[in-house]
Amino acid sequence: MFPDDFLLGAATAAYQVEGAVTEDGREPSIWDTFSHTPGAVRDGHTGDVACDHYHRYLEDVELMASIGLRAYRFSVAWPRLADLSFYDRLVDALLAKGIAPVVTLYHWDLPQRLQDRGGWTARETSELFAEYATAVYRRLGDRVHTWTTLNEPWVSAFVGYGSGRHAPGIADPAAAFTAAHNLLRAHGLAVAALRAAGARSVSITLNLTPIHGDPEPATLVDGLANRLFLDPVLKGRYPQDVLRHMSRFVDPAPFEADLPVIAQPIDVLGVNYYTTTEVAAEQGAPGHPEYPGTEGIRFLPPRGPVTEMGWGVVPSGLTELLLRLARDYPGTPLMITENGAAYDDKPDASGAYVDTDRVDFLAAHLRAARDAMDRGVDLRGYFVWSLLDNFEWAHGYHKRFGLVHVDYATQRRTPKLSASWYRDFIATGRLRPNDGTYRE
Ligand code: GBH
């Protein structure tokens, strides 16, 4: 049984669902540029139309209401700063249905104009982010309670600038560490700006993953994946071992002066959880392009069941992660801002999407979250990634995470079995005995 005020919702992100990329003064973002670069995204897919949510948001809010969502997590596109009226209308439509809007200010769609000046490797991008955050707050702050600065700065820095698999497509470890720092600074400056403007609940969302395996490589990868972001935000320091590692690529000495800015108190920590990571020390192993300097470390394939992304299904990793956060970073309430799975959904003879694999996945992770709460973790909510099938970044439209199926040819939405399962779960606040008894 989950508490009555536990926030159960679903999430999306602007570039993944909105489309309408040239409407109402929207300027180009790094994802427009990247997705239109031949070879960058599978089959040349782009977010030009996506789920056409920009035009169909009322239908989508109806869908949310029919599932009974208590909250909807969406992101505001910085490239729409010139005209935010879409979000005004979206927030009003949500509130009219009793759905709490949870706003993320940055889910990877940097204005291309700023990339042309260095993007996240340029220090001034952080100040510009805080100004943008203030402008959005002025427009929506009277109706939006929860504000999240950044979604997954690790991905922005290490996939955007480290491996180059995401926009802006740069592969340069020094740039990745500089970007990570400037993203953290942007977060801190935005927290201060949002508070000055009157915001009451401010957060950041991190993608976090328990690292298993040989102790030495596991500590290093944990530093790069998790502590590089957690420690500056929640403890006001960069971990010593991470600083030492970083200094192979960039001089981190000037970063330390910014720590007081980065460590502004937050009200809740958003956690995106998908899977665990296992590593082993192995001479000659190439390492991982998204973890600079991990030569000699092997990243092991998952042992048990996997989703369509190839990610291991490990619900116990969520309990482990939440317990670790409560232990190492006490005093900050937690919220699971993303959890979900891609599966190769196929309609049955009647046209229904009977995604029992996704139901099992979600139920098992909710059970894992509940376990952590029973063991003292202050967890305030859970959001499914995602409400809709959508543009899955470098994978284009090939990977489907939605509770609701989207036929991209017609934009027809069809709720899957997981949507009705989630509706029943939200309505009762209980998992049934057979829900999520998933074998890892
Ligand atoms: C999130 O990122 C994003 O916020 C969201 O936009 C996206 O659509 C969603 O997830 C689904 O991808 O290959 O086993 O080493 C996910 C961040 C970071 C999670 C890398 C998986 C690698 C797993 N991801 N991680 S593995």
PDB file of N, CA, C and O in Angstrom, residues 341 343-345 354-362 438:
ATOM      1  N   ALA A 341      10.378   0.718 -19.382  1.00  0.00           N
ATOM      2  CA  ALA A 341      11.042  -0.265 -20.229  1.00  0.00           C
ATOM      3  C   ALA A 341      10.542  -0.187 -21.660  1.00  0.00           C
ATOM      4  O   ALA A 341       9.349   0.029 -21.906  1.00  0.00           O
ATOM      5  N   TYR A 343       9.752  -2.317 -24.895  1.00  0.00           N
ATOM      6  CA  TYR A 343       9.484  -3.671 -25.384  1.00  0.00           C
ATOM      7  C   TYR A 343       8.936  -3.568 -26.798  1.00  0.00           C
ATOM      8  O   TYR A 343       8.401  -2.529 -27.197  1.00  0.00           O
ATOM      9  N   ASP A 344       9.078  -4.656 -27.508  1.00  0.00           N
ATOM     10  CA  ASP A 344       8.660  -4.692 -28.904  1.00  0.00           C
ATOM     11  C   ASP A 344       7.163  -4.997 -28.960  1.00  0.00           C
ATOM     12  O   ASP A 344       6.761  -6.118 -29.242  1.00  0.00           O
ATOM     13  N   ASP A 345       6.361  -3.990 -28.679  1.00  0.00           N
ATOM     14  CA  ASP A 345       4.911  -4.187 -28.575  1.00  0.00           C
ATOM     15  C   ASP A 345       4.309  -4.544 -29.919  1.00  0.00           C
ATOM     16  O   ASP A 345       4.549  -3.873 -30.909  1.00  0.00           O
ATOM     17  N   VAL A 354      -1.027  -6.070 -25.578  1.00  0.00           N
ATOM     18  CA  VAL A 354      -1.039  -6.794 -24.305  1.00  0.00           C
ATOM     19  C   VAL A 354       0.410  -6.895 -23.806  1.00  0.00           C
ATOM     20  O   VAL A 354       1.067  -7.919 -23.932  1.00  0.00           O
ATOM     21  N   ASP A 355       0.886  -5.782 -23.250  1.00  0.00           N
ATOM     22  CA  ASP A 355       2.302  -5.677 -22.878  1.00  0.00           C
ATOM     23  C   ASP A 355       2.540  -6.169 -21.448  1.00  0.00           C
ATOM     24  O   ASP A 355       2.928  -5.395 -20.570  1.00  0.00           O
ATOM     25  N   THR A 356       2.327  -7.460 -21.270  1.00  0.00           N
ATOM     26  CA  THR A 356       2.495  -8.018 -19.916  1.00  0.00           C
ATOM     27  C   THR A 356       3.936  -7.881 -19.432  1.00  0.00           C
ATOM     28  O   THR A 356       4.175  -7.761 -18.231  1.00  0.00           O
ATOM     29  N   ASP A 357       4.905  -7.886 -20.364  1.00  0.00           N
ATOM     30  CA  ASP A 357       6.304  -7.698 -19.949  1.00  0.00           C
ATOM     31  C   ASP A 357       6.488  -6.335 -19.285  1.00  0.00           C
ATOM     32  O   ASP A 357       7.159  -6.197 -18.261  1.00  0.00           O
ATOM     33  N   ARG A 358       5.859  -5.312 -19.841  1.00  0.00           N
ATOM     34  CA  ARG A 358       5.976  -3.970 -19.243  1.00  0.00           C
ATOM     35  C   ARG A 358       5.237  -3.910 -17.906  1.00  0.00           C
ATOM     36  O   ARG A 358       5.725  -3.300 -16.947  1.00  0.00           O
ATOM     37  N   VAL A 359       4.070  -4.537 -17.831  1.00  0.00           N
ATOM     38  CA  VAL A 359       3.343  -4.572 -16.555  1.00  0.00           C
ATOM     39  C   VAL A 359       4.213  -5.221 -15.481  1.00  0.00           C
ATOM     40  O   VAL A 359       4.345  -4.698 -14.362  1.00  0.00           O
ATOM     41  N   ASP A 360       4.830  -6.345 -15.828  1.00  0.00           N
ATOM     42  CA  ASP A 360       5.715  -7.021 -14.869  1.00  0.00           C
ATOM     43  C   ASP A 360       6.857  -6.112 -14.443  1.00  0.00           C
ATOM     44  O   ASP A 360       7.214  -6.032 -13.267  1.00  0.00           O
ATOM     45  N   PHE A 361       7.451  -5.458 -15.423  1.00  0.00           N
ATOM     46  CA  PHE A 361       8.585  -4.559 -15.141  1.00  0.00           C
ATOM     47  C   PHE A 361       8.163  -3.465 -14.157  1.00  0.00           C
ATOM     48  O   PHE A 361       8.812  -3.242 -13.131  1.00  0.00           O
ATOM     49  N   LEU A 362       7.061  -2.786 -14.466  1.00  0.00           N
ATOM     50  CA  LEU A 362       6.634  -1.655 -13.634  1.00  0.00           C
ATOM     51  C   LEU A 362       6.240  -2.137 -12.244  1.00  0.00           C
ATOM     52  O   LEU A 362       6.629  -1.542 -11.232  1.00  0.00           O
ATOM     53  N   TYR A 438       8.472 -10.765 -10.361  1.00  0.00           N
ATOM     54  CA  TYR A 438       9.359 -10.980 -11.495  1.00  0.00           C
ATOM     55  C   TYR A 438      10.587 -11.717 -11.003  1.00  0.00           C
ATOM     56  O   TYR A 438      11.152 -11.383  -9.979  1.00  0.00           O
TER      57      TYR A 438
END
